[in-house]
């Protein structure tokens, strides 16, 4: 399986940085996600994850390192978590980490959003200061 | 003279408090320029800057998708047209947007704003989760941007609709963010 690597941009479009690695089982989504056509961007990522979870037996570590994301990207995050949950339900092992900036004083909003992701998808997300 | 003095006072107040004002299509390029401006103007207060940035993106995308007035760019893509203003006051920032909507949208828009305002924070989060799990395009579902705006601002929405003619109305939204 081919790995996915997309360098993020901060400009006319805010494209997140994507690193999906089939050899290590480590997938990272970072940077900023404010796209005009969110579904168009995320659809290939969903497809990759679905194929990967169908083939592999490895531990999948999913690292979120997002600084900003809009509400339509948050729907896509939910979709990613649903794919991971299905993998978990059929016996796969997953670890989902959410990295946050520990130098920031106020992370209440961010914590609330992660809590909402956990409630909605029934997946445990580890909060990791960075 | 009194009128002139009042007008001057009003002008001075608006100019003094205004950080950003924009009127036109909300395409990706414009969004990135305004976003940069926000980051630059509010760099001394990262917490508020982050909130304002989040709110800006949702409001701008709402105008871009839902404004009934559209403009086409060089690549042939259509973008909604509207007005946006960010102003600074003693203890808060105020984000105002205005755009034209179809008159048949008035009721759903008002209902959405009302619903958001009557819910407390916990209920608002529940509402957001419910909307997020509905497929896009379902009436009443889809757009959760405004719910997120209210959560991020942590203030009720101020809104109004002015009837322009039988088909079009002007929708005004004002969102407040405390400085501390």
CSV table of C-alpha atoms in Angstrom, one decimal:
chain,number,residue,atom,x,y,z
A,1,UNK,CA,0.0,0.0,0.0
A,2,UNK,CA,1.3,3.4,-0.9
A,3,UNK,CA,1.8,5.9,1.9
A,4,UNK,CA,0.1,9.3,1.7
A,5,UNK,CA,2.1,12.5,2.3
A,6,UNK,CA,0.5,15.9,1.7
A,7,UNK,CA,2.4,19.0,2.9
A,8,UNK,CA,0.1,21.5,4.5
A,9,UNK,CA,-0.3,25.1,3.3
A,10,UNK,CA,-1.3,28.3,5.0
A,11,UNK,CA,-2.4,30.7,2.3
A,12,UNK,CA,-5.3,30.9,-0.1
A,13,UNK,CA,-6.3,27.5,1.3
A,14,UNK,CA,-5.6,26.1,4.7
A,15,UNK,CA,-4.6,22.5,3.8
A,16,UNK,CA,-3.7,20.1,6.7
A,17,UNK,CA,-0.5,18.2,6.7
A,18,UNK,CA,-1.2,14.5,6.1
A,19,UNK,CA,1.2,11.6,6.8
A,20,UNK,CA,-0.4,8.1,6.5
A,21,UNK,CA,2.2,5.4,6.7
A,22,UNK,CA,1.1,1.8,6.0
A,23,UNK,CA,4.5,0.3,7.1
A,24,UNK,CA,4.5,1.8,10.6
A,25,UNK,CA,0.7,2.1,11.0
A,26,UNK,CA,1.2,5.7,12.2
A,27,UNK,CA,-1.1,8.2,10.7
A,28,UNK,CA,-0.8,11.9,11.4
A,29,UNK,CA,-3.1,14.8,10.5
A,30,UNK,CA,-1.8,18.2,11.4
A,31,UNK,CA,-1.7,21.9,10.7
A,32,UNK,CA,-4.8,23.8,9.7
A,33,UNK,CA,-7.9,22.5,8.1
A,34,UNK,CA,-10.0,25.2,6.5
A,35,UNK,CA,-10.8,24.1,3.0
A,36,UNK,CA,-13.3,25.2,0.5
A,37,UNK,CA,-14.2,21.7,-0.5
A,38,UNK,CA,-13.6,19.6,2.5
A,39,UNK,CA,-15.2,16.5,1.2
A,40,UNK,CA,-13.1,16.5,-2.0
A,41,UNK,CA,-9.9,16.7,0.1
A,42,UNK,CA,-10.8,14.1,2.7
A,43,UNK,CA,-12.5,11.5,0.4
A,44,UNK,CA,-9.1,9.9,-0.7
A,45,UNK,CA,-8.0,9.8,3.0
A,46,UNK,CA,-11.2,7.9,4.0
A,47,UNK,CA,-10.6,5.5,1.1
A,48,UNK,CA,-7.0,4.9,2.2
A,49,UNK,CA,-8.0,4.3,5.8
A,50,UNK,CA,-10.8,1.9,4.7
A,51,UNK,CA,-8.4,-0.1,2.5
A,52,UNK,CA,-5.7,-0.1,5.2
A,53,UNK,CA,-8.1,-1.2,8.0
A,54,UNK,CA,-9.3,-4.0,5.7
A,55,UNK,CA,-5.8,-5.3,5.0
A,56,UNK,CA,-3.8,-4.8,8.1
A,57,UNK,CA,-3.7,-6.4,11.5
A,58,UNK,CA,-1.3,-3.8,12.9
A,59,UNK,CA,-1.8,-1.4,15.7
A,60,UNK,CA,-3.0,1.9,14.1
A,61,UNK,CA,-1.8,5.0,15.9
A,62,UNK,CA,-3.7,8.1,14.7
A,63,UNK,CA,-2.1,11.4,15.8
A,64,UNK,CA,-4.2,14.6,15.5
A,65,UNK,CA,-1.9,17.6,15.5
A,66,UNK,CA,-4.4,20.1,14.3
A,67,UNK,CA,-4.1,23.8,15.2
A,68,UNK,CA,-7.3,24.9,13.6
A,69,UNK,CA,-10.1,23.2,11.9
A,70,UNK,CA,-13.5,24.4,10.7
A,71,UNK,CA,-16.9,22.8,11.3
A,72,UNK,CA,-17.0,21.0,8.0
A,73,UNK,CA,-13.5,19.5,8.7
A,74,UNK,CA,-14.8,18.4,12.1
A,75,UNK,CA,-17.4,16.3,10.3
A,76,UNK,CA,-14.5,14.6,8.5
A,77,UNK,CA,-12.7,14.0,11.7
A,78,UNK,CA,-15.8,12.2,13.0
A,79,UNK,CA,-15.8,10.1,9.8
A,80,UNK,CA,-12.1,9.1,10.4
A,81,UNK,CA,-12.9,8.1,14.0
A,82,UNK,CA,-15.8,6.0,12.8
A,83,UNK,CA,-13.5,4.1,10.4
A,84,UNK,CA,-11.1,3.5,13.3
A,85,UNK,CA,-13.9,2.4,15.6
A,86,UNK,CA,-15.1,-0.2,13.0
A,87,UNK,CA,-11.5,-1.5,12.9
A,88,UNK,CA,-11.5,-1.7,16.7
A,89,UNK,CA,-14.9,-3.5,16.7
A,90,UNK,CA,-13.5,-6.3,14.4
A,91,UNK,CA,-10.6,-6.8,16.8
A,92,UNK,CA,-8.0,-4.3,15.5
A,93,UNK,CA,-6.0,-2.3,18.0
A,94,UNK,CA,-6.0,1.5,17.8
A,95,UNK,CA,-4.5,4.4,19.7
A,96,UNK,CA,-5.8,7.9,19.1
A,97,UNK,CA,-3.8,10.9,20.3
A,98,UNK,CA,-4.7,14.5,20.2
A,99,UNK,CA,-1.7,16.8,20.6
A,100,UNK,CA,-2.2,20.3,22.0
A,101,UNK,CA,0.0,23.3,22.6
A,102,UNK,CA,0.9,23.2,26.3
A,103,UNK,CA,2.1,26.8,26.2
A,104,UNK,CA,-1.5,28.0,25.6
A,105,UNK,CA,-3.3,29.2,28.7
A,106,UNK,CA,-6.8,28.5,27.6
A,107,UNK,CA,-7.5,25.2,26.1
A,108,UNK,CA,-11.0,24.8,27.4
A,109,UNK,CA,-12.6,25.2,24.0
A,110,UNK,CA,-10.3,22.6,22.5
A,111,UNK,CA,-10.9,20.1,25.4
A,112,UNK,CA,-14.6,20.5,24.9
A,113,UNK,CA,-14.3,19.8,21.2
A,114,UNK,CA,-12.3,16.6,21.9
A,115,UNK,CA,-14.8,15.5,24.5
A,116,UNK,CA,-17.6,16.0,21.9
A,117,UNK,CA,-15.6,13.8,19.4
A,118,UNK,CA,-15.3,11.1,22.1
A,119,UNK,CA,-19.0,11.2,23.0
A,120,UNK,CA,-20.0,11.1,19.3
A,121,UNK,CA,-17.8,8.2,18.3
A,122,UNK,CA,-17.3,6.3,21.5
A,123,UNK,CA,-13.5,6.3,21.0
A,124,UNK,CA,-11.0,7.1,23.6
A,125,UNK,CA,-8.8,10.0,22.7
A,126,UNK,CA,-5.6,10.7,24.6
A,127,UNK,CA,-4.8,14.3,25.2
A,128,UNK,CA,-1.1,14.9,24.9
A,129,UNK,CA,0.6,18.2,25.7
A,130,UNK,CA,3.3,19.2,23.2
B,1,UNK,CA,-24.5,72.1,13.3
B,2,UNK,CA,-25.7,69.5,15.7
B,3,UNK,CA,-26.3,67.0,12.9
B,4,UNK,CA,-22.8,67.6,11.5
B,5,UNK,CA,-21.3,67.1,15.0
B,6,UNK,CA,-23.3,64.0,15.5
B,7,UNK,CA,-22.3,62.7,12.1
B,8,UNK,CA,-18.6,63.4,12.8
B,9,UNK,CA,-18.8,61.8,16.2
B,10,UNK,CA,-20.4,58.7,14.7
B,11,UNK,CA,-17.8,58.6,11.9
B,12,UNK,CA,-14.9,59.0,14.5
B,13,UNK,CA,-16.4,56.2,16.7
B,14,UNK,CA,-16.7,53.8,13.8
B,15,UNK,CA,-13.3,54.6,12.4
B,16,UNK,CA,-11.6,54.4,15.8
B,17,UNK,CA,-13.1,51.1,16.7
B,18,UNK,CA,-12.8,49.4,13.3
B,19,UNK,CA,-10.1,46.8,12.8
B,20,UNK,CA,-11.3,45.2,9.6
B,21,UNK,CA,-14.1,46.1,7.2
B,22,UNK,CA,-14.8,44.3,4.0
B,23,UNK,CA,-17.6,44.3,1.4
B,24,UNK,CA,-17.5,42.0,-1.6
B,25,UNK,CA,-17.3,38.3,-2.6
B,26,UNK,CA,-16.0,35.8,0.0
B,27,UNK,CA,-13.6,33.8,-2.0
B,28,UNK,CA,-10.5,31.9,-0.8
B,29,UNK,CA,-8.1,34.7,-1.5
B,30,UNK,CA,-10.1,37.3,0.4
B,31,UNK,CA,-10.5,34.9,3.3
B,32,UNK,CA,-6.8,34.3,3.6
B,33,UNK,CA,-6.0,38.1,3.5
B,34,UNK,CA,-8.6,38.8,6.2
B,35,UNK,CA,-7.4,35.8,8.3
B,36,UNK,CA,-3.8,37.2,8.1
B,37,UNK,CA,-5.1,40.6,9.2
B,38,UNK,CA,-6.8,39.1,12.2
B,39,UNK,CA,-3.7,37.2,13.3
B,40,UNK,CA,-1.6,40.3,12.9
B,41,UNK,CA,-4.0,42.8,14.5
B,42,UNK,CA,-4.7,40.6,17.5
B,43,UNK,CA,-1.3,39.0,18.0
B,44,UNK,CA,-1.0,40.6,21.5
B,45,UNK,CA,-4.0,38.4,22.7
B,46,UNK,CA,-3.5,34.9,21.3
B,47,UNK,CA,-6.5,33.4,23.2
B,48,UNK,CA,-8.9,36.0,21.7
B,49,UNK,CA,-7.2,35.9,18.4
B,50,UNK,CA,-7.8,32.2,18.1
B,51,UNK,CA,-11.5,32.6,18.9
B,52,UNK,CA,-11.9,35.5,16.5
B,53,UNK,CA,-10.2,33.6,13.8
B,54,UNK,CA,-12.5,30.5,14.3
B,55,UNK,CA,-15.6,32.7,14.3
B,56,UNK,CA,-14.4,34.6,11.2
B,57,UNK,CA,-13.9,31.4,9.2
B,58,UNK,CA,-17.4,30.1,10.0
B,59,UNK,CA,-19.1,33.4,9.3
B,60,UNK,CA,-17.2,34.0,6.1
B,61,UNK,CA,-17.9,30.5,4.9
B,62,UNK,CA,-21.6,31.0,5.7
B,63,UNK,CA,-21.7,34.1,3.5
B,64,UNK,CA,-19.7,32.3,0.8
B,65,UNK,CA,-22.2,29.5,0.7
B,66,UNK,CA,-25.5,31.0,1.6
B,67,UNK,CA,-25.6,34.6,0.4
B,68,UNK,CA,-28.2,35.1,-2.2
B,69,UNK,CA,-26.0,37.5,-4.0
B,70,UNK,CA,-23.2,35.8,-5.9
B,71,UNK,CA,-20.2,36.8,-7.9
B,72,UNK,CA,-18.2,34.7,-10.3
B,73,UNK,CA,-14.4,34.6,-10.3
B,74,UNK,CA,-11.9,34.1,-13.1
B,75,UNK,CA,-12.1,30.3,-12.7
B,76,UNK,CA,-15.9,30.4,-13.1
B,77,UNK,CA,-16.6,29.6,-9.4
B,78,UNK,CA,-19.4,31.4,-7.6
B,79,UNK,CA,-18.9,33.1,-4.2
B,80,UNK,CA,-21.4,34.7,-2.0
B,81,UNK,CA,-21.2,38.5,-1.5
B,82,UNK,CA,-21.6,40.2,1.9
B,83,UNK,CA,-20.2,42.7,4.3
B,84,UNK,CA,-18.1,42.0,7.3
B,85,UNK,CA,-16.8,44.2,10.1
B,86,UNK,CA,-14.6,43.6,13.1
B,87,UNK,CA,-14.6,46.3,15.8
B,88,UNK,CA,-12.8,46.7,19.1
B,89,UNK,CA,-14.5,48.1,22.2
B,90,UNK,CA,-13.3,48.6,25.7
B,91,UNK,CA,-14.0,45.1,27.0
B,92,UNK,CA,-15.0,43.2,23.9
B,93,UNK,CA,-14.6,42.6,20.1
B,94,UNK,CA,-17.6,42.7,17.9
B,95,UNK,CA,-18.0,40.8,14.6
B,96,UNK,CA,-20.8,41.9,12.3
B,97,UNK,CA,-21.8,40.4,9.0
B,98,UNK,CA,-24.6,41.2,6.6
B,99,UNK,CA,-25.7,39.5,3.4
B,100,UNK,CA,-28.8,39.1,1.3
B,101,UNK,CA,-30.9,35.9,1.7
B,102,UNK,CA,-33.9,34.6,-0.2
B,103,UNK,CA,-37.1,35.6,1.6
B,104,UNK,CA,-38.1,31.9,1.9
B,105,UNK,CA,-34.9,31.5,4.0
B,106,UNK,CA,-35.9,34.1,6.6
B,107,UNK,CA,-37.9,31.8,8.8
B,108,UNK,CA,-35.4,29.0,8.9
B,109,UNK,CA,-32.6,31.4,9.6
B,110,UNK,CA,-34.5,33.2,12.4
B,111,UNK,CA,-35.5,29.8,13.9
B,112,UNK,CA,-31.9,28.6,13.9
B,113,UNK,CA,-30.7,31.8,15.6
B,114,UNK,CA,-33.5,31.6,18.2
B,115,UNK,CA,-32.8,27.9,18.9
B,116,UNK,CA,-29.1,28.6,19.4
B,117,UNK,CA,-29.9,31.5,21.8
B,118,UNK,CA,-32.3,29.6,24.1
B,119,UNK,CA,-30.0,26.6,24.6
B,120,UNK,CA,-27.4,26.6,27.4
B,121,UNK,CA,-23.9,25.5,26.7
B,122,UNK,CA,-24.4,21.8,27.4
B,123,UNK,CA,-27.6,21.7,25.3
B,124,UNK,CA,-25.8,23.7,22.6
B,125,UNK,CA,-23.1,21.1,22.5
B,126,UNK,CA,-25.7,18.3,22.3
B,127,UNK,CA,-27.4,20.2,19.4
B,128,UNK,CA,-24.0,20.5,17.6
B,129,UNK,CA,-23.4,16.8,17.9
B,130,UNK,CA,-26.9,16.0,16.7
B,131,UNK,CA,-26.5,18.3,13.6
B,132,UNK,CA,-23.0,16.9,12.9
B,133,UNK,CA,-24.4,13.4,12.6
B,134,UNK,CA,-27.1,14.4,10.2
B,135,UNK,CA,-26.2,14.0,6.5
B,136,UNK,CA,-25.6,17.4,4.8
B,137,UNK,CA,-28.6,18.6,2.8
B,138,UNK,CA,-31.2,17.4,5.3
B,139,UNK,CA,-33.6,20.2,6.1
B,140,UNK,CA,-32.6,21.8,9.5
B,141,UNK,CA,-29.4,19.8,9.5
B,142,UNK,CA,-26.1,20.3,7.8
B,143,UNK,CA,-24.7,23.6,8.7
B,144,UNK,CA,-23.3,23.6,12.2
B,145,UNK,CA,-21.1,26.7,11.7
B,146,UNK,CA,-23.4,29.1,13.5
B,147,UNK,CA,-23.7,26.7,16.5
B,148,UNK,CA,-19.9,26.6,16.7
B,149,UNK,CA,-19.8,30.4,16.4
B,150,UNK,CA,-22.1,30.8,19.5
B,151,UNK,CA,-20.0,28.2,21.4
B,152,UNK,CA,-16.7,29.9,20.6
B,153,UNK,CA,-18.0,33.4,21.3
B,154,UNK,CA,-19.8,32.3,24.5
B,155,UNK,CA,-22.3,35.0,23.9
B,156,UNK,CA,-25.8,34.9,22.5
B,157,UNK,CA,-26.2,35.9,18.8
B,158,UNK,CA,-27.6,39.3,18.0
B,159,UNK,CA,-29.4,39.2,14.7
B,160,UNK,CA,-32.0,40.9,12.5
B,161,UNK,CA,-33.6,40.6,9.1
B,162,UNK,CA,-34.7,43.5,7.0
B,163,UNK,CA,-37.2,43.0,4.2
B,164,UNK,CA,-35.9,44.4,0.9
B,165,UNK,CA,-38.7,43.2,-1.4
B,166,UNK,CA,-40.9,40.2,-1.9
B,167,UNK,CA,-38.0,37.9,-2.8
B,168,UNK,CA,-35.0,39.3,-0.9
B,169,UNK,CA,-34.1,40.2,2.6
B,170,UNK,CA,-31.0,41.4,4.3
B,171,UNK,CA,-29.6,39.3,7.2
B,172,UNK,CA,-27.5,40.9,9.9
B,173,UNK,CA,-25.6,39.0,12.5
B,174,UNK,CA,-23.5,40.4,15.4
B,175,UNK,CA,-21.2,38.3,17.6
B,176,UNK,CA,-19.5,39.5,20.6
B,177,UNK,CA,-16.2,38.1,22.1
B,178,UNK,CA,-15.0,39.3,25.5
B,179,UNK,CA,-11.4,40.4,25.8
B,180,UNK,CA,-10.9,38.4,29.0
